[in-house]
CSV table of C-alpha atoms and ligand atoms in Angstrom, one decimal:
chain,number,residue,atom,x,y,z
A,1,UNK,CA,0.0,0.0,0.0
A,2,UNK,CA,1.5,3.5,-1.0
A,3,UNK,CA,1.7,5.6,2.3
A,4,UNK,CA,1.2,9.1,2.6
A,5,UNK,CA,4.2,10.7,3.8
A,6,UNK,CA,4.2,14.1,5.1
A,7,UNK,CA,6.9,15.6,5.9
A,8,UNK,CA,6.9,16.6,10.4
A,9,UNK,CA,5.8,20.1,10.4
A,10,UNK,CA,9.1,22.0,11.3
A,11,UNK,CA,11.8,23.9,10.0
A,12,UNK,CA,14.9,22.1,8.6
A,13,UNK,CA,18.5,22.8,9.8
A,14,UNK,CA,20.2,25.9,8.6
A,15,UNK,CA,22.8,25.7,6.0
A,16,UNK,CA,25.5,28.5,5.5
A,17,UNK,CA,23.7,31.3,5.2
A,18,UNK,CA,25.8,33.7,3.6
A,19,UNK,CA,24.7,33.5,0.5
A,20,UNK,CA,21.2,32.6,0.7
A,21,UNK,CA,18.7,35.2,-0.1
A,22,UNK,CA,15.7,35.7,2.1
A,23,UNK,CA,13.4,33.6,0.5
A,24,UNK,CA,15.5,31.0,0.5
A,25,UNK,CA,16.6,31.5,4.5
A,26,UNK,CA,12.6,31.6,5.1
A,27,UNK,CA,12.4,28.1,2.9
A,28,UNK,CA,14.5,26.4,5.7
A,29,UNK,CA,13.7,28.5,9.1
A,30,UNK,CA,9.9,28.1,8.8
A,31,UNK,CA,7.8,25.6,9.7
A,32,UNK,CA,6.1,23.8,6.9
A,33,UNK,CA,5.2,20.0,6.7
A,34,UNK,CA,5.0,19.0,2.6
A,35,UNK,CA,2.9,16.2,1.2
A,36,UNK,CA,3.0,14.4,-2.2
A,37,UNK,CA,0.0,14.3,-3.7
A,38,UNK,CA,1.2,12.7,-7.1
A,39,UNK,CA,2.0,14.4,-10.7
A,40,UNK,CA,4.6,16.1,-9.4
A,41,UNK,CA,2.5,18.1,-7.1
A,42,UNK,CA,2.9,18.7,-3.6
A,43,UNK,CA,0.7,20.1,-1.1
A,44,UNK,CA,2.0,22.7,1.5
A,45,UNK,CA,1.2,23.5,4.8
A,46,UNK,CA,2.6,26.7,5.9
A,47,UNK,CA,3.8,28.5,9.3
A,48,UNK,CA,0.9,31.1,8.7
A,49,UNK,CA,-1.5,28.2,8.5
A,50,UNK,CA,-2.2,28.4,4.6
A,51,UNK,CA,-2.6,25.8,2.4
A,52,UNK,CA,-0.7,26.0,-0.8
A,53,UNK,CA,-0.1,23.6,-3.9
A,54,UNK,CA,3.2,23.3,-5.4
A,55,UNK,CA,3.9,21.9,-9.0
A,56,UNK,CA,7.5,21.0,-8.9
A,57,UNK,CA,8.0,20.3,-12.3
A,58,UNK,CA,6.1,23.5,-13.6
A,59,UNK,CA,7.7,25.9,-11.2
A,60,UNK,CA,4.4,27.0,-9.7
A,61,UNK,CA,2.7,27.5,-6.8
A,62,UNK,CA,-0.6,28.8,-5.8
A,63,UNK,CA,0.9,31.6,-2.8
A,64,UNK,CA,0.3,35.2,-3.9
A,65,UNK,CA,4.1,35.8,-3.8
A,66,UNK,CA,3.9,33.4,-6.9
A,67,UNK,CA,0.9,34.1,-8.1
A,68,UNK,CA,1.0,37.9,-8.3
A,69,UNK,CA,4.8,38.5,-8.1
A,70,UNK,CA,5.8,35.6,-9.7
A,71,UNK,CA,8.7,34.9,-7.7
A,72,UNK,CA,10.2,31.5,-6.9
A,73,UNK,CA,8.2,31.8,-3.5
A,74,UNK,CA,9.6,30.2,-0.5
A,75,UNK,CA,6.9,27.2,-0.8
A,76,UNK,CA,8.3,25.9,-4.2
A,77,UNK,CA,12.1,26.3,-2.4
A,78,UNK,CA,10.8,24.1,0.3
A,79,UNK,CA,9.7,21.2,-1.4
A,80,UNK,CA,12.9,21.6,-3.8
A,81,UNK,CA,14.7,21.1,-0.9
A,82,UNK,CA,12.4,18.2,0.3
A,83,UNK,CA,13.4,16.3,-2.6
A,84,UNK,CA,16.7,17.1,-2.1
A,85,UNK,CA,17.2,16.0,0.9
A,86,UNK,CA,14.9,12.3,0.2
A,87,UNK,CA,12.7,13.7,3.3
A,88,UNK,CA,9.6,13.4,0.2
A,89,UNK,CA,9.8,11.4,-3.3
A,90,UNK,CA,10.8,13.2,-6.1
A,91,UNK,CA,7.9,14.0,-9.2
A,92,UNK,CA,6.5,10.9,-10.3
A,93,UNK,CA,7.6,8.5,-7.6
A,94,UNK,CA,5.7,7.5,-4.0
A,95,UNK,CA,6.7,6.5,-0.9
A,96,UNK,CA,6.0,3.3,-0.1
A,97,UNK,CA,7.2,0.6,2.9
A,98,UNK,CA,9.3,-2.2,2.3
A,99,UNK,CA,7.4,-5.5,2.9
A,100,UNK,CA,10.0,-7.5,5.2
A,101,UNK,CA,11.9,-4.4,7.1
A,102,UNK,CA,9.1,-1.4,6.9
A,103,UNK,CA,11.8,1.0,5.7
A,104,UNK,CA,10.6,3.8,3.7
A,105,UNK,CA,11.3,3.4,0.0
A,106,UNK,CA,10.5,5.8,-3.2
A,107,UNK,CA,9.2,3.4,-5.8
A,108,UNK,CA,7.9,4.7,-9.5
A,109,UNK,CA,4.3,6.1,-9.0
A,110,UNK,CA,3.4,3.3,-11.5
A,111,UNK,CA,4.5,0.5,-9.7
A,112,UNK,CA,2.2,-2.0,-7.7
A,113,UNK,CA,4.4,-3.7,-5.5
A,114,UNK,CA,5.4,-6.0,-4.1
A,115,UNK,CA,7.9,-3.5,-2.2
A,116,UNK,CA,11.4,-4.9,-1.4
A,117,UNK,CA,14.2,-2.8,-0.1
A,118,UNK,CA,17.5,-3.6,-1.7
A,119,UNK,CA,18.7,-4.7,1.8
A,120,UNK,CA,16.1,-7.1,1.8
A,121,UNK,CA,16.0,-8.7,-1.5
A,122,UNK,CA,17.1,-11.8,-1.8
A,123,UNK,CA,19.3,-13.0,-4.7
A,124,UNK,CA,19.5,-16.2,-6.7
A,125,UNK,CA,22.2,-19.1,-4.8
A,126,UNK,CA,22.0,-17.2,-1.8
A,127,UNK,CA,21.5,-19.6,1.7
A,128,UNK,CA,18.4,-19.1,4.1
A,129,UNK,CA,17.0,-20.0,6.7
A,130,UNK,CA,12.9,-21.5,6.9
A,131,UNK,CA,11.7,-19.0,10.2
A,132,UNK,CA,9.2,-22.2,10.7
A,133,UNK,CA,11.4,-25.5,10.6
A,134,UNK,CA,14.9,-24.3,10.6
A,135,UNK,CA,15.6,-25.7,7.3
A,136,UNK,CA,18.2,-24.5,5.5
A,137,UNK,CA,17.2,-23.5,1.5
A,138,UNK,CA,18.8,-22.4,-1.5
A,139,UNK,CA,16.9,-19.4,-2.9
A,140,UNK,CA,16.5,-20.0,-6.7
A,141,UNK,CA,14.2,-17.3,-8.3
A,142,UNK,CA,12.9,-14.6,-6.8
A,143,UNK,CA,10.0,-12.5,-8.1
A,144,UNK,CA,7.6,-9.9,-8.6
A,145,UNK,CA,5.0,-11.4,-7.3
A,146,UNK,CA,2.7,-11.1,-4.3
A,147,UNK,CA,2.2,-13.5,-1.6
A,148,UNK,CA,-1.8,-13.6,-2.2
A,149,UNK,CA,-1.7,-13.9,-6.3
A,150,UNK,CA,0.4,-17.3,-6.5
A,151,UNK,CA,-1.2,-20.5,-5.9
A,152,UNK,CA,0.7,-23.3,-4.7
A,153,UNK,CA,0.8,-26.4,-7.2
A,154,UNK,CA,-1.5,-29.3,-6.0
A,155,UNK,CA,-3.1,-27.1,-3.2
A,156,UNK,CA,-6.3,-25.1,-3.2
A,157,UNK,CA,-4.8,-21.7,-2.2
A,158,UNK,CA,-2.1,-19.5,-2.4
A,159,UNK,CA,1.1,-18.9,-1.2
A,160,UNK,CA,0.0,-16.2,1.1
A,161,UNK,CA,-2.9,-18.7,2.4
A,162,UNK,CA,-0.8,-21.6,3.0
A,163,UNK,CA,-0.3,-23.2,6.5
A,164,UNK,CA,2.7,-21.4,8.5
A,165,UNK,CA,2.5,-18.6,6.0
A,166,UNK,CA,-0.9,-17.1,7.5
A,167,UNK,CA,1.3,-14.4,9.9
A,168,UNK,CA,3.8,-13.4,6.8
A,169,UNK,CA,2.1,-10.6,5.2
A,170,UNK,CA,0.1,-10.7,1.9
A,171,UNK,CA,2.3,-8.8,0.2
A,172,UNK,CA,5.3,-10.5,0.3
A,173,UNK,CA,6.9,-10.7,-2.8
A,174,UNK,CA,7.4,-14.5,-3.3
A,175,UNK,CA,10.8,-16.4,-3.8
A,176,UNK,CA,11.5,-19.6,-5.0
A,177,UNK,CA,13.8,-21.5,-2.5
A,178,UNK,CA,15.6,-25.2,-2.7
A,179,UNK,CA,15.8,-27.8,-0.1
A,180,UNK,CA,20.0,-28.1,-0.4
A,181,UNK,CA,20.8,-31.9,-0.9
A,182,UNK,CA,21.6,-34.1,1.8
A,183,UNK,CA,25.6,-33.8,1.8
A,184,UNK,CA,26.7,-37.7,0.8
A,185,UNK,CA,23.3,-38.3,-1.1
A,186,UNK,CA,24.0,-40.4,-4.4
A,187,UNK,CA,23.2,-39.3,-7.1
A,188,UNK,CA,20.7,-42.6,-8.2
A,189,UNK,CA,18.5,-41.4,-4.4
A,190,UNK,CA,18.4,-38.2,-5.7
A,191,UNK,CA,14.1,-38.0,-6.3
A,192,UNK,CA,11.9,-34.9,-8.1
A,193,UNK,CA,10.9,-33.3,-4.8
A,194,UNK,CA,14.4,-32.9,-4.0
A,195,UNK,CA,14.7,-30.6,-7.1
A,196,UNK,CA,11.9,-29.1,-6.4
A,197,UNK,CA,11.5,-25.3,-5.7
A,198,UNK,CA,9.3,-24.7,-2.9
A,199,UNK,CA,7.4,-20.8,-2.9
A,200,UNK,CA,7.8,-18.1,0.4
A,201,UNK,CA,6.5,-15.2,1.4
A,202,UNK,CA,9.7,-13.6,1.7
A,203,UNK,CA,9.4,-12.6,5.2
A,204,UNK,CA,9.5,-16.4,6.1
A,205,UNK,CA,13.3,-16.5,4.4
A,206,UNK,CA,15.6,-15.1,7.0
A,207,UNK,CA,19.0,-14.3,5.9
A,208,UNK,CA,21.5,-15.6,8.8
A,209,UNK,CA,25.0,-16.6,6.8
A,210,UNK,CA,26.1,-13.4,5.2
B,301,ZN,ZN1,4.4,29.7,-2.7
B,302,ZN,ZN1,13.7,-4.0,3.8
Protein backbone atom coordinates (compact mmCIF):
# COMPACT_ATOMS: atom_id res chain seq x y z
CA UNK A 1 0.00 0.00 0.00
CA UNK A 2 1.45 3.48 -1.00
CA UNK A 3 1.72 5.64 2.33
CA UNK A 4 1.16 9.09 2.56
CA UNK A 5 4.25 10.73 3.83
CA UNK A 6 4.20 14.10 5.12
CA UNK A 7 6.86 15.60 5.90
CA UNK A 8 6.90 16.65 10.40
CA UNK A 9 5.84 20.06 10.43
CA UNK A 10 9.10 22.03 11.31
CA UNK A 11 11.78 23.85 10.04
CA UNK A 12 14.88 22.10 8.59
CA UNK A 13 18.49 22.81 9.75
CA UNK A 14 20.18 25.91 8.57
CA UNK A 15 22.82 25.73 5.96
CA UNK A 16 25.51 28.45 5.48
CA UNK A 17 23.74 31.32 5.16
CA UNK A 18 25.79 33.69 3.61
CA UNK A 19 24.74 33.45 0.54
CA UNK A 20 21.20 32.59 0.70
CA UNK A 21 18.70 35.25 -0.05
CA UNK A 22 15.73 35.72 2.12
CA UNK A 23 13.40 33.56 0.48
CA UNK A 24 15.52 30.99 0.49
CA UNK A 25 16.57 31.53 4.53
CA UNK A 26 12.55 31.59 5.05
CA UNK A 27 12.38 28.09 2.92
CA UNK A 28 14.49 26.44 5.74
CA UNK A 29 13.71 28.52 9.11
CA UNK A 30 9.90 28.15 8.76
CA UNK A 31 7.84 25.62 9.67
CA UNK A 32 6.08 23.77 6.90
CA UNK A 33 5.25 20.02 6.71
CA UNK A 34 4.99 18.99 2.63
CA UNK A 35 2.89 16.18 1.19
CA UNK A 36 3.04 14.38 -2.19
CA UNK A 37 0.02 14.27 -3.67
CA UNK A 38 1.23 12.72 -7.14
CA UNK A 39 2.02 14.44 -10.65
CA UNK A 40 4.64 16.15 -9.39
CA UNK A 41 2.48 18.09 -7.06
CA UNK A 42 2.92 18.66 -3.59
CA UNK A 43 0.70 20.12 -1.06
CA UNK A 44 1.99 22.68 1.52
CA UNK A 45 1.16 23.47 4.84
CA UNK A 46 2.57 26.71 5.90
CA UNK A 47 3.85 28.53 9.33
CA UNK A 48 0.92 31.13 8.74
CA UNK A 49 -1.54 28.20 8.55
CA UNK A 50 -2.21 28.43 4.64
CA UNK A 51 -2.63 25.76 2.36
CA UNK A 52 -0.69 26.03 -0.83
CA UNK A 53 -0.07 23.56 -3.92
CA UNK A 54 3.19 23.29 -5.38
CA UNK A 55 3.90 21.88 -8.98
CA UNK A 56 7.51 21.03 -8.89
CA UNK A 57 7.98 20.26 -12.30
CA UNK A 58 6.07 23.52 -13.59
CA UNK A 59 7.74 25.92 -11.20
CA UNK A 60 4.40 27.05 -9.72
CA UNK A 61 2.71 27.55 -6.83
CA UNK A 62 -0.61 28.84 -5.81
CA UNK A 63 0.92 31.59 -2.81
CA UNK A 64 0.28 35.18 -3.92
CA UNK A 65 4.06 35.82 -3.81
CA UNK A 66 3.93 33.43 -6.88
CA UNK A 67 0.87 34.10 -8.11
CA UNK A 68 0.99 37.87 -8.33
CA UNK A 69 4.81 38.54 -8.11
CA UNK A 70 5.77 35.60 -9.72
CA UNK A 71 8.75 34.87 -7.74
CA UNK A 72 10.19 31.48 -6.94
CA UNK A 73 8.20 31.81 -3.53
CA UNK A 74 9.56 30.24 -0.48
CA UNK A 75 6.95 27.17 -0.76
CA UNK A 76 8.32 25.92 -4.21
CA UNK A 77 12.12 26.25 -2.35
CA UNK A 78 10.82 24.11 0.25
CA UNK A 79 9.69 21.23 -1.42
CA UNK A 80 12.95 21.64 -3.83
CA UNK A 81 14.75 21.07 -0.87
CA UNK A 82 12.41 18.19 0.30
CA UNK A 83 13.44 16.26 -2.65
CA UNK A 84 16.70 17.05 -2.11
CA UNK A 85 17.18 16.01 0.88
CA UNK A 86 14.91 12.31 0.23
CA UNK A 87 12.71 13.65 3.27
CA UNK A 88 9.61 13.36 0.21
CA UNK A 89 9.77 11.40 -3.29
CA UNK A 90 10.75 13.23 -6.11
CA UNK A 91 7.91 13.96 -9.16
CA UNK A 92 6.46 10.87 -10.26
CA UNK A 93 7.60 8.48 -7.58
CA UNK A 94 5.75 7.55 -3.99
CA UNK A 95 6.73 6.48 -0.94
CA UNK A 96 5.97 3.27 -0.14
CA UNK A 97 7.20 0.64 2.85
CA UNK A 98 9.34 -2.21 2.32
CA UNK A 99 7.43 -5.46 2.91
CA UNK A 100 9.99 -7.48 5.19
CA UNK A 101 11.91 -4.41 7.10
CA UNK A 102 9.06 -1.37 6.90
CA UNK A 103 11.84 1.02 5.66
CA UNK A 104 10.59 3.85 3.67
CA UNK A 105 11.31 3.42 -0.04
CA UNK A 106 10.52 5.81 -3.23
CA UNK A 107 9.17 3.44 -5.80
CA UNK A 108 7.87 4.69 -9.48
CA UNK A 109 4.31 6.06 -9.00
CA UNK A 110 3.38 3.34 -11.54
CA UNK A 111 4.51 0.49 -9.66
CA UNK A 112 2.23 -1.97 -7.75
CA UNK A 113 4.44 -3.73 -5.49
CA UNK A 114 5.39 -5.97 -4.11
CA UNK A 115 7.93 -3.49 -2.21
CA UNK A 116 11.42 -4.85 -1.44
CA UNK A 117 14.23 -2.78 -0.12
CA UNK A 118 17.51 -3.59 -1.68
CA UNK A 119 18.66 -4.71 1.79
CA UNK A 120 16.09 -7.06 1.84
CA UNK A 121 15.97 -8.69 -1.45
CA UNK A 122 17.09 -11.75 -1.78
CA UNK A 123 19.28 -12.99 -4.69
CA UNK A 124 19.48 -16.23 -6.69
CA UNK A 125 22.20 -19.08 -4.81
CA UNK A 126 21.99 -17.23 -1.76
CA UNK A 127 21.50 -19.64 1.68
CA UNK A 128 18.38 -19.14 4.09
CA UNK A 129 16.99 -20.02 6.72
CA UNK A 130 12.95 -21.45 6.89
CA UNK A 131 11.69 -19.03 10.24
CA UNK A 132 9.22 -22.23 10.74
CA UNK A 133 11.39 -25.46 10.65
CA UNK A 134 14.95 -24.25 10.57
CA UNK A 135 15.58 -25.72 7.26
CA UNK A 136 18.24 -24.55 5.45
CA UNK A 137 17.23 -23.49 1.48
CA UNK A 138 18.77 -22.39 -1.48
CA UNK A 139 16.88 -19.40 -2.86
CA UNK A 140 16.50 -19.99 -6.71
CA UNK A 141 14.20 -17.26 -8.31
CA UNK A 142 12.87 -14.60 -6.82
CA UNK A 143 10.04 -12.47 -8.11
CA UNK A 144 7.61 -9.94 -8.58
CA UNK A 145 4.97 -11.38 -7.26
CA UNK A 146 2.65 -11.12 -4.26
CA UNK A 147 2.18 -13.53 -1.60
CA UNK A 148 -1.75 -13.63 -2.23
CA UNK A 149 -1.66 -13.86 -6.34
CA UNK A 150 0.39 -17.30 -6.53
CA UNK A 151 -1.18 -20.48 -5.91
CA UNK A 152 0.67 -23.35 -4.72
CA UNK A 153 0.75 -26.36 -7.20
CA UNK A 154 -1.45 -29.25 -6.03
CA UNK A 155 -3.06 -27.13 -3.20
CA UNK A 156 -6.32 -25.12 -3.25
CA UNK A 157 -4.79 -21.65 -2.23
CA UNK A 158 -2.14 -19.54 -2.37
CA UNK A 159 1.06 -18.91 -1.15
CA UNK A 160 0.03 -16.24 1.06
CA UNK A 161 -2.91 -18.66 2.41
CA UNK A 162 -0.77 -21.63 3.01
CA UNK A 163 -0.33 -23.19 6.46
CA UNK A 164 2.68 -21.45 8.49
CA UNK A 165 2.51 -18.57 5.97
CA UNK A 166 -0.91 -17.06 7.45
CA UNK A 167 1.27 -14.39 9.88
CA UNK A 168 3.76 -13.41 6.83
CA UNK A 169 2.14 -10.62 5.24
CA UNK A 170 0.14 -10.69 1.94
CA UNK A 171 2.31 -8.76 0.25
CA UNK A 172 5.30 -10.50 0.30
CA UNK A 173 6.93 -10.67 -2.81
CA UNK A 174 7.42 -14.47 -3.32
CA UNK A 175 10.84 -16.40 -3.83
CA UNK A 176 11.46 -19.60 -4.97
CA UNK A 177 13.81 -21.51 -2.46
CA UNK A 178 15.62 -25.17 -2.69
CA UNK A 179 15.78 -27.79 -0.13
CA UNK A 180 19.98 -28.14 -0.36
CA UNK A 181 20.80 -31.89 -0.93
CA UNK A 182 21.65 -34.05 1.84
CA UNK A 183 25.58 -33.81 1.79
CA UNK A 184 26.74 -37.69 0.77
CA UNK A 185 23.33 -38.25 -1.14
CA UNK A 186 24.05 -40.40 -4.43
CA UNK A 187 23.19 -39.33 -7.08
CA UNK A 188 20.70 -42.57 -8.18
CA UNK A 189 18.55 -41.37 -4.43
CA UNK A 190 18.36 -38.23 -5.72
CA UNK A 191 14.10 -38.02 -6.26
CA UNK A 192 11.92 -34.91 -8.14
CA UNK A 193 10.89 -33.27 -4.84
CA UNK A 194 14.40 -32.94 -4.04
CA UNK A 195 14.65 -30.63 -7.09
CA UNK A 196 11.85 -29.14 -6.42
CA UNK A 197 11.45 -25.32 -5.67
CA UNK A 198 9.32 -24.69 -2.93
CA UNK A 199 7.37 -20.80 -2.92
CA UNK A 200 7.82 -18.14 0.40
CA UNK A 201 6.50 -15.18 1.41
CA UNK A 202 9.66 -13.63 1.65
CA UNK A 203 9.35 -12.57 5.24
CA UNK A 204 9.54 -16.45 6.12
CA UNK A 205 13.34 -16.51 4.40
CA UNK A 206 15.56 -15.15 7.02
CA UNK A 207 19.00 -14.29 5.85
CA UNK A 208 21.48 -15.59 8.77
CA UNK A 209 25.00 -16.63 6.76
CA UNK A 210 26.09 -13.39 5.24
ZN1 LIG B 1 4.37 29.71 -2.73
ZN1 LIG C 1 13.72 -3.96 3.79
Amino acid sequence: MPKTTTSRKASLAPRRTDDLDARSRRARAERMAVTPIGGGVYEVDSESGHTYFVDLPGSRCTCPDHMYRGTRCKHLRRVAIEVDEGRVPPPGEMAVDCTVCDTTLFVDERDDGPYCCEHCELAPGETVVDAESDDLLVVVRTTDRRADEVQVPGHDCTVAEYPKNERYPDDDPVVEALYPLPSGMAADEVRPHHLRPYSFPISRLERRYR
